[in-house]
Short mmCIF file of C-alpha atoms and ligand atoms in Angstrom, two decimals:
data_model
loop_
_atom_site.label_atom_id
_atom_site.label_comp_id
_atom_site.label_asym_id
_atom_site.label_seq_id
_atom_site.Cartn_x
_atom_site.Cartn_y
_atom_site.Cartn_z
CA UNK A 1 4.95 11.79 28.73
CA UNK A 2 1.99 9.22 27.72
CA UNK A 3 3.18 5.95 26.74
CA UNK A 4 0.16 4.06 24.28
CA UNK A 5 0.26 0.37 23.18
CA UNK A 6 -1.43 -0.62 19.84
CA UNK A 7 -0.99 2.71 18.78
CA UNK A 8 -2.02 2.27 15.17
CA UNK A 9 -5.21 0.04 16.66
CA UNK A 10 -8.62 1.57 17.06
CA UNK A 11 -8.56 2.25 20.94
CA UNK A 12 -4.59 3.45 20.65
CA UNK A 13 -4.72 5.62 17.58
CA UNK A 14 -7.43 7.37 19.32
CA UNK A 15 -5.69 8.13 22.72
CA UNK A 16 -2.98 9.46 20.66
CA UNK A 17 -4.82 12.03 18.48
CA UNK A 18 -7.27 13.03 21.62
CA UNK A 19 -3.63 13.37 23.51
CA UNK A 20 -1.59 15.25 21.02
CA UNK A 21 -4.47 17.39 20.33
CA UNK A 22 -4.63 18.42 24.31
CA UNK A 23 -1.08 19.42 23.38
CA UNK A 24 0.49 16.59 25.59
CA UNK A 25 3.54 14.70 24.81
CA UNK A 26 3.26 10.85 23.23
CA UNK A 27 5.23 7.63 22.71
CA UNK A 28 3.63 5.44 20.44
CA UNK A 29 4.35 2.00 20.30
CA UNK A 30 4.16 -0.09 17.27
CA UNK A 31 5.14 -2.83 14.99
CA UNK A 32 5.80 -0.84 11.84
CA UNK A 33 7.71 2.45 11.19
CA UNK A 34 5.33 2.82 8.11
CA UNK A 35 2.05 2.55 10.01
CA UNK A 36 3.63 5.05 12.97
CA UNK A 37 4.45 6.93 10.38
CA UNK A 38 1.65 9.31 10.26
CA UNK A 39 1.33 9.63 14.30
CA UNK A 40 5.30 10.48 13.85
CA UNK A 41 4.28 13.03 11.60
CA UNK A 42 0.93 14.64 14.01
CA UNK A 43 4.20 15.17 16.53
CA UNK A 44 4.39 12.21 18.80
CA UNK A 45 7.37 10.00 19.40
CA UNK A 46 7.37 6.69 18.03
CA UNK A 47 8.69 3.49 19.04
CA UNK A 48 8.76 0.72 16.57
CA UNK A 49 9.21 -3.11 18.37
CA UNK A 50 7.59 -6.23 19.54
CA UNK A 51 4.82 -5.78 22.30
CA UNK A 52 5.44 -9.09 23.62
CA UNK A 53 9.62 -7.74 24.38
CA UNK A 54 10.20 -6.85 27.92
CA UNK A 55 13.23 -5.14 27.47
CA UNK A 56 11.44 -2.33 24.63
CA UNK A 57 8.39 -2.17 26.62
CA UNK A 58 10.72 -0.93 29.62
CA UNK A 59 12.57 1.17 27.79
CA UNK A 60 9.35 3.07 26.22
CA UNK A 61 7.95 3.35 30.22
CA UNK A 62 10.67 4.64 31.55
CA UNK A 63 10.37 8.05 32.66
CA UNK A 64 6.76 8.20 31.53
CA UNK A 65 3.82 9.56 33.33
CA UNK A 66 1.17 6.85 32.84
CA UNK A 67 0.36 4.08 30.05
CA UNK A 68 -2.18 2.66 28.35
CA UNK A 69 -1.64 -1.29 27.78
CA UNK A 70 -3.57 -3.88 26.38
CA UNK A 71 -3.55 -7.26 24.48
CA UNK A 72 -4.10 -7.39 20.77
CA UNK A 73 -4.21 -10.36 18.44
CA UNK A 74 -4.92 -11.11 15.01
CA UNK A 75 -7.94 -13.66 14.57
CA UNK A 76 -6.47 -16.10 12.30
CA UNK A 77 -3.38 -16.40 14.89
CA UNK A 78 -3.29 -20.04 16.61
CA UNK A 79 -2.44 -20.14 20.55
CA UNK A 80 -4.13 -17.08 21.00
CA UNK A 81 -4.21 -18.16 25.00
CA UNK A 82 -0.43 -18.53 24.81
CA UNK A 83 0.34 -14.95 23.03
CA UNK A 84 -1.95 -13.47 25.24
CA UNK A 85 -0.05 -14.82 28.54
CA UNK A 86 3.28 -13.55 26.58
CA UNK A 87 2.42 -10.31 26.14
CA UNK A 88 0.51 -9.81 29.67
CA UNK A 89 3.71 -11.14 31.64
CA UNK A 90 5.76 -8.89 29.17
CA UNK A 91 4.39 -5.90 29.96
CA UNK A 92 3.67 -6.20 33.78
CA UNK A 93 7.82 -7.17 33.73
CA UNK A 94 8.12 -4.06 31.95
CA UNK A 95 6.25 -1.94 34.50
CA UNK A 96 7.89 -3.45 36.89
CA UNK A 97 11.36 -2.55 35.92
CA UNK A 98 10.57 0.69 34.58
CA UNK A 99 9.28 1.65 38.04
CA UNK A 100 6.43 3.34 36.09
CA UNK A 101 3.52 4.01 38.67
CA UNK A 102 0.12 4.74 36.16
CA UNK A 103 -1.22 2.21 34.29
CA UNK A 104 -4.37 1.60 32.24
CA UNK A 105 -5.50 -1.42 30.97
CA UNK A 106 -8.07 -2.44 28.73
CA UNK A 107 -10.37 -4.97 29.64
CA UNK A 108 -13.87 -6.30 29.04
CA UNK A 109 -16.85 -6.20 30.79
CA UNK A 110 -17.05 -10.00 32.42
CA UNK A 111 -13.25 -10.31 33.78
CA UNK A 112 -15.28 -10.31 37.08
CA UNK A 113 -16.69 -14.18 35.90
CA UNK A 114 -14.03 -17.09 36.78
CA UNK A 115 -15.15 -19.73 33.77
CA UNK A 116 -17.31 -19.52 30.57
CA UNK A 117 -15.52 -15.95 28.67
CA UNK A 118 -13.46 -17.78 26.12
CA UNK A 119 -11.58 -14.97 25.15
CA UNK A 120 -11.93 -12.41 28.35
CA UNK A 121 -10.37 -14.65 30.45
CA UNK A 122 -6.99 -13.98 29.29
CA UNK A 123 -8.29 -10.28 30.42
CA UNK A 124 -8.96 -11.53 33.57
CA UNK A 125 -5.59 -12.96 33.85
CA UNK A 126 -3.68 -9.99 32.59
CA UNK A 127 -6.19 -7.52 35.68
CA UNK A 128 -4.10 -10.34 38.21
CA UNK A 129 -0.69 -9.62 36.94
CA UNK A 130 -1.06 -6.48 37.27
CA UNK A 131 -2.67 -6.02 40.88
CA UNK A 132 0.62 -8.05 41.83
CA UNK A 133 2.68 -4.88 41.20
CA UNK A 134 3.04 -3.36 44.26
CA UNK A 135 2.81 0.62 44.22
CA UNK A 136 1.15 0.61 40.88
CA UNK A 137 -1.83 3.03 40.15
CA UNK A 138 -4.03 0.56 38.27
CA UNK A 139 -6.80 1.67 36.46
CA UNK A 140 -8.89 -1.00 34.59
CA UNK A 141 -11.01 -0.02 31.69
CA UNK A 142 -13.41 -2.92 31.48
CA UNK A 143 -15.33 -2.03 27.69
CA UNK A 144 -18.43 -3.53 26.30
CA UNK A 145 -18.46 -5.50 23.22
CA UNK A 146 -17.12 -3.33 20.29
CA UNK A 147 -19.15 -2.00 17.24
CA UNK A 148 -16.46 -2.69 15.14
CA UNK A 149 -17.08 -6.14 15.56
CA UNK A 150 -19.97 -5.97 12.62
CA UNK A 151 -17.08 -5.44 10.20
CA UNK A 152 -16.95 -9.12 10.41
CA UNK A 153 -21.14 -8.98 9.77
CA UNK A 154 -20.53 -7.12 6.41
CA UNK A 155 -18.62 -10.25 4.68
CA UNK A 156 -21.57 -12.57 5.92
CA UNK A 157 -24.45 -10.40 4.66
CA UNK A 158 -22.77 -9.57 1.66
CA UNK A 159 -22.56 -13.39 1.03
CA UNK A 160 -25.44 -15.21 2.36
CA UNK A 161 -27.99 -12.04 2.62
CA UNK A 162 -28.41 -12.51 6.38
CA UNK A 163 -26.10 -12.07 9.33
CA UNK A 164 -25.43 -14.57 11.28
CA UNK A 165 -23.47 -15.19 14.63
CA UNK A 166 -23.29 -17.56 17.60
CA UNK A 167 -25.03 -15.55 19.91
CA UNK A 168 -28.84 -15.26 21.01
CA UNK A 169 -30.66 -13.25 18.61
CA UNK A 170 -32.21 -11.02 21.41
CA UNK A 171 -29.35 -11.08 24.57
CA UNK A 172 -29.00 -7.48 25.28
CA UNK A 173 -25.67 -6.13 25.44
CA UNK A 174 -23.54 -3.74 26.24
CA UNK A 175 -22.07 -2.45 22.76
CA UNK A 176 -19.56 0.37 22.37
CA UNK A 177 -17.69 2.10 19.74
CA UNK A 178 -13.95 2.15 19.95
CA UNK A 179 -13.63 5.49 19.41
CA UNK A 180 -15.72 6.52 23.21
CA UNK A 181 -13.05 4.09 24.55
CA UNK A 182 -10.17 6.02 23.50
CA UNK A 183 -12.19 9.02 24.52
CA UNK A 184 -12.54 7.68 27.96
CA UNK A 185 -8.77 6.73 28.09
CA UNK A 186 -7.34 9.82 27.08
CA UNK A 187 -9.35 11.54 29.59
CA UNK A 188 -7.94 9.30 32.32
CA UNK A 189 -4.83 9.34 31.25
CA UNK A 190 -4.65 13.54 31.37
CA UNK A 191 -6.66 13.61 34.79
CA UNK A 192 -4.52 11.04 35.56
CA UNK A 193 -7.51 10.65 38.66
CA UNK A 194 -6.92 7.61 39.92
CA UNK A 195 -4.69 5.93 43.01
CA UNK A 196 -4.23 2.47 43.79
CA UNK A 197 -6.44 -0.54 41.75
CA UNK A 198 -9.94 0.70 40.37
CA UNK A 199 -11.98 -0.80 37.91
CA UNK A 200 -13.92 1.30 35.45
CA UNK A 201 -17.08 -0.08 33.25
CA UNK A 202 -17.84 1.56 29.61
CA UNK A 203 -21.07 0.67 28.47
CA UNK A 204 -21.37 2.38 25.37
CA UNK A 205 -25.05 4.28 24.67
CA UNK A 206 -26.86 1.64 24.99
CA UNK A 207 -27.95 -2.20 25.70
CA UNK A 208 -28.78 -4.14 22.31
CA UNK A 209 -29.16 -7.46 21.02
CA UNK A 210 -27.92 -8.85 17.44
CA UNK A 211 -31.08 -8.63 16.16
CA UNK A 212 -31.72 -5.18 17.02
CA UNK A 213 -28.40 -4.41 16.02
CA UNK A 214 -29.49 -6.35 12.70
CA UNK A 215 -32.19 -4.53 11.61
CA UNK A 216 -30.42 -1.33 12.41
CA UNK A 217 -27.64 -2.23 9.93
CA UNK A 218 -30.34 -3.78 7.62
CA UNK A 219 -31.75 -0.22 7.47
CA UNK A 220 -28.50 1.59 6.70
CA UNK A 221 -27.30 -0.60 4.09
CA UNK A 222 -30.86 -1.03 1.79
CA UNK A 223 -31.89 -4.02 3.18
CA UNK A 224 -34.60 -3.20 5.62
CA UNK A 225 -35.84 -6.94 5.72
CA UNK A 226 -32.48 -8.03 7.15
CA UNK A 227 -32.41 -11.20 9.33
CA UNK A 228 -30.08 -12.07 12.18
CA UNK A 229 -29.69 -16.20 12.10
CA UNK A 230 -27.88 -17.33 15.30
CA UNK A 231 -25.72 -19.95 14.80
CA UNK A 232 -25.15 -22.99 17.14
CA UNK A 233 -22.41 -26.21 17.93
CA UNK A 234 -20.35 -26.54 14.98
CA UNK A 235 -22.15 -24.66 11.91
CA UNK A 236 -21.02 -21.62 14.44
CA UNK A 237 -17.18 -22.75 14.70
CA UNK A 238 -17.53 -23.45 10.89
CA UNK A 239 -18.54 -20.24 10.18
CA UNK A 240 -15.77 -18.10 12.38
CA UNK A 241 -13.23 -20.41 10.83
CA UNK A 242 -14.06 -19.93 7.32
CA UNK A 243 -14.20 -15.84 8.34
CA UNK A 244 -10.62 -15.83 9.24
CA UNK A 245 -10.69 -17.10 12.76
CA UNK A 246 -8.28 -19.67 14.14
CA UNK A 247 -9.73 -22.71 15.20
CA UNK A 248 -8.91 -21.85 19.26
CA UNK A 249 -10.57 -18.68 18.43
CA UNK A 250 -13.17 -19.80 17.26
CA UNK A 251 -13.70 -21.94 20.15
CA UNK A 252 -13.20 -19.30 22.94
CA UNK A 253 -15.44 -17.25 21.17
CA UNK A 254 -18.55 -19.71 21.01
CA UNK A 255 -17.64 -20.28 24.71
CA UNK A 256 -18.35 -16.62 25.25
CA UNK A 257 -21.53 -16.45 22.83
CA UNK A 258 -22.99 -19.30 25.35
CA UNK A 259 -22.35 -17.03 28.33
CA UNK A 260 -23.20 -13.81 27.31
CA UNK A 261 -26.32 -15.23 25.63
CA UNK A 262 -27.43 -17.06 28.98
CA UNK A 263 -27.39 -13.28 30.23
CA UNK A 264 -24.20 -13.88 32.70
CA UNK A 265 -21.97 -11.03 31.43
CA UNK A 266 -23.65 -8.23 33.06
CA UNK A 267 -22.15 -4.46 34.03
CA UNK A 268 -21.90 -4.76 37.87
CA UNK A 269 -21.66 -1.05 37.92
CA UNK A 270 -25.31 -0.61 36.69
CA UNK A 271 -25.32 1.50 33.73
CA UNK A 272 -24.80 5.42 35.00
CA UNK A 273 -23.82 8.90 32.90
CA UNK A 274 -20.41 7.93 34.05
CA UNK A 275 -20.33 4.67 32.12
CA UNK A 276 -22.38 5.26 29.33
CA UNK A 277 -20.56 6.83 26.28
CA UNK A 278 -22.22 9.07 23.09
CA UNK A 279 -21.66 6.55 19.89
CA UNK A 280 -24.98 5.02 19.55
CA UNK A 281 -25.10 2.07 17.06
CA UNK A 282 -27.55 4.32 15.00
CA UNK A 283 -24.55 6.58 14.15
CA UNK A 284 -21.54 3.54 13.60
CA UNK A 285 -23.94 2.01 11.50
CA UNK A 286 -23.52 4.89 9.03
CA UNK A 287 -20.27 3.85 9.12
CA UNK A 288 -20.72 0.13 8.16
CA UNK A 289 -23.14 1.16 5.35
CA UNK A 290 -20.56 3.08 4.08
CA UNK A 291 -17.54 0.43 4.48
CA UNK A 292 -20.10 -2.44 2.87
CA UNK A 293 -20.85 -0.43 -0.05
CA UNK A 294 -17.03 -0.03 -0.90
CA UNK A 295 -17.15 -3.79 -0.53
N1 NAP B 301 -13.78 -6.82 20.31
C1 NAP B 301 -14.42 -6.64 21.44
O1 NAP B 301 -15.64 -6.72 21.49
C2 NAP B 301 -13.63 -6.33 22.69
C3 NAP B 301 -14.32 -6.06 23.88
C4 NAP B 301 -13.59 -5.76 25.04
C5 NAP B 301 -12.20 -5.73 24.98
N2 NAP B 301 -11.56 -6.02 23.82
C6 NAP B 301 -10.09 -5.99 23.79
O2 NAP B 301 -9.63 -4.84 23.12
C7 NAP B 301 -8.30 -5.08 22.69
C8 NAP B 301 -8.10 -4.58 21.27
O3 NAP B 301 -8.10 -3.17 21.26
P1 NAP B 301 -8.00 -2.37 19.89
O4 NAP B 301 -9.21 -2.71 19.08
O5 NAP B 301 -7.70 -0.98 20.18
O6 NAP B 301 -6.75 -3.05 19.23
P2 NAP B 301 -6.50 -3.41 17.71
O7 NAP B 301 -6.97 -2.30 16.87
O8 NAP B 301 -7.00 -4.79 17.43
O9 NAP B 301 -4.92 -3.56 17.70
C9 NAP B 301 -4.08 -2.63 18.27
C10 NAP B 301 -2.73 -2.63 17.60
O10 NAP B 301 -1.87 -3.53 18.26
C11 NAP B 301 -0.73 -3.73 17.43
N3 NAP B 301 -0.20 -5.06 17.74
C12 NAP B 301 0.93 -5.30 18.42
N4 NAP B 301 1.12 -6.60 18.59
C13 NAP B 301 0.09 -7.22 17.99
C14 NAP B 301 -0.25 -8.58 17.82
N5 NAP B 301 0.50 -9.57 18.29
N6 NAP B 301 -1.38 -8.85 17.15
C15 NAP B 301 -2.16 -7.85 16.65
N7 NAP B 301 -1.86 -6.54 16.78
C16 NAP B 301 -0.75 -6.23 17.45
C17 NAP B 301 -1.23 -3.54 16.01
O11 NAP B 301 -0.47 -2.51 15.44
P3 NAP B 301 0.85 -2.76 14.56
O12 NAP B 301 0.55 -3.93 13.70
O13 NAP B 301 0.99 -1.48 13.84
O14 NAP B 301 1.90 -3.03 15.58
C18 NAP B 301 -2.68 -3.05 16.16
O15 NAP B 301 -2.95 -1.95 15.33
C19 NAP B 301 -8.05 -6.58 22.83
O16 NAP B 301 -7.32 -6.84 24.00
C20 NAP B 301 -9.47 -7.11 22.98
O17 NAP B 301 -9.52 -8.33 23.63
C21 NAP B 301 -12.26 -6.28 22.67
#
């Protein structure tokens, strides 16, 4: 039995199709009956509760094979440094007294750096926790930035007819579609081909900057002349705000624009076949061109 978190998310949903397909047995873990609803009905077992609950986090472990865990949030929710902590102590308390022994969880690609990832660190804190459990089988799945982040993109270019964001228009990156992540976790989970506490990169096709990124959308969506604008100091905390981001947010996330744009959130892996996934932002673009002309 595969226990997976955030089940109706994009990583979770995902693992649970790619597992039920390989005919393998699934509790997902959710919120809502409704949203489960349709996982229920593909044949896995749902659990409907609060992710930050110790006590239904144990109970959906127990007598499970391995896990997949990780720590959503919803932008415009304040203390997002406080629900984070919540739901990371919840669920290593829940491992713990479940005595369940394989665990993945989903990370980000600079948990390695100490200060300046707004909101990774709370990633960083949550790898800690959980190389305190002794005995667990810990395998870290530390992602790139995610495609689906340019969802947010569509309301700006829609609006001002450039995109704009707080990082450096040309600051290579690491940028990966959720789907390759649940790919990646589903296989792990199945080979279950890991012992002790390892640390996994996914890299996604390829390195690209927002402005690359950019022009790629631009093409997709009829606006080949697209510009990417970064923004800076407080017309880029502005702008997050008024796109649904709590202030704290807001201000994590400009931390992190800073330090991946001064070119300090790097793979320490080095990008191999291993780490590099199919999606290439060619392809998810198709999928933003098609989501910003239902707009
Ligand atoms: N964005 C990036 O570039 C990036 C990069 C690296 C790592 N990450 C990490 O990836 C994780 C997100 O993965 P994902 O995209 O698969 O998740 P997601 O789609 O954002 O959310 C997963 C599911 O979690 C459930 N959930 C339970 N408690 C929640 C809460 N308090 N707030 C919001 N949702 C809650 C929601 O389902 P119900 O409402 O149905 O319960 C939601 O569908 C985060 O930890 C993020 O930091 C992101």
């Amino acid at each position: 039995m595969y226990v997976v978190m955030g089940a109706t998310g994009r990583t979770g949903h995902r693992i649970v199709e790619q597992l039920l397909q390989a005919g393998a047995p699934v509790r997902a873990l959710g919120r809502s009956r409704e949203r489960l609803a349709p996982l229920a009905a593909a044949g896995a077992e749902i659990r409907v509760g609060d992710q930050a609950d110790a006590g239904f986090l144990a109970d959906a472990f127990k007598g499970a094979d391995a896990a997949y865990t990780l720590l959503p949030y919803e932008l415009g929710a304040r203390g997002y440094d406080a629900a984070q902590d919540r739901q990371g102590e919840a669920i290593a308390s829940a491992l713990r007294r479940s005595g369940l022994r394989h665990c993945i969880a989903l990370s980000s690609l600079g948990a390695d750096l100490a200060v300046g990832t707004g909101p990774i660190m709370s990633m960083r804190r949550q790898e800690q926790r959980l190389r305190d459990i002794e005995g667990l089988n810990l395998l870290v799945l530390r992602a790139g930035a995610f495609m689906e982040n340019f969802y947010g993109s569509l309301e700006v270019v829609r609006a001002l007819g450039f995109n704009g964001d707080a990082f450096a228009a040309d600051s290579a990156m690491p940028m990966i579609a959720a789907r390759d992540i649940g790919d990646a976790a589903a296989q792990a989970l199945l080979a279950r081909d890991w012992n002790g506490q390892v640390v996994r990169e996914l890299l996604g096709q390829r390195d690209l900057g927002y402005a690359e990124a950019t022009r790629i959308l631009g093409q997709r969506i009829g606006l080949p002349d697209l510009a990417y604008v970064r923004l800076e100091g407080r017309e880029a905390l502005d702008a997050l705000i008024q796109g649904g981001f709590a202030p704290d947010l807001a201000a994590l996330y400009v931390e992190l624009a800073h330090t991946i744009s001064a070119g300090k959130v790097r793979s320490l892996e080095g990008r191999n076949p291993g780490n590099t996934t199919p999606t290439s932002f060619e392809v998810f673009a198709e999928e933003l061109a098609e989501a910003y002309r239902a707009m």
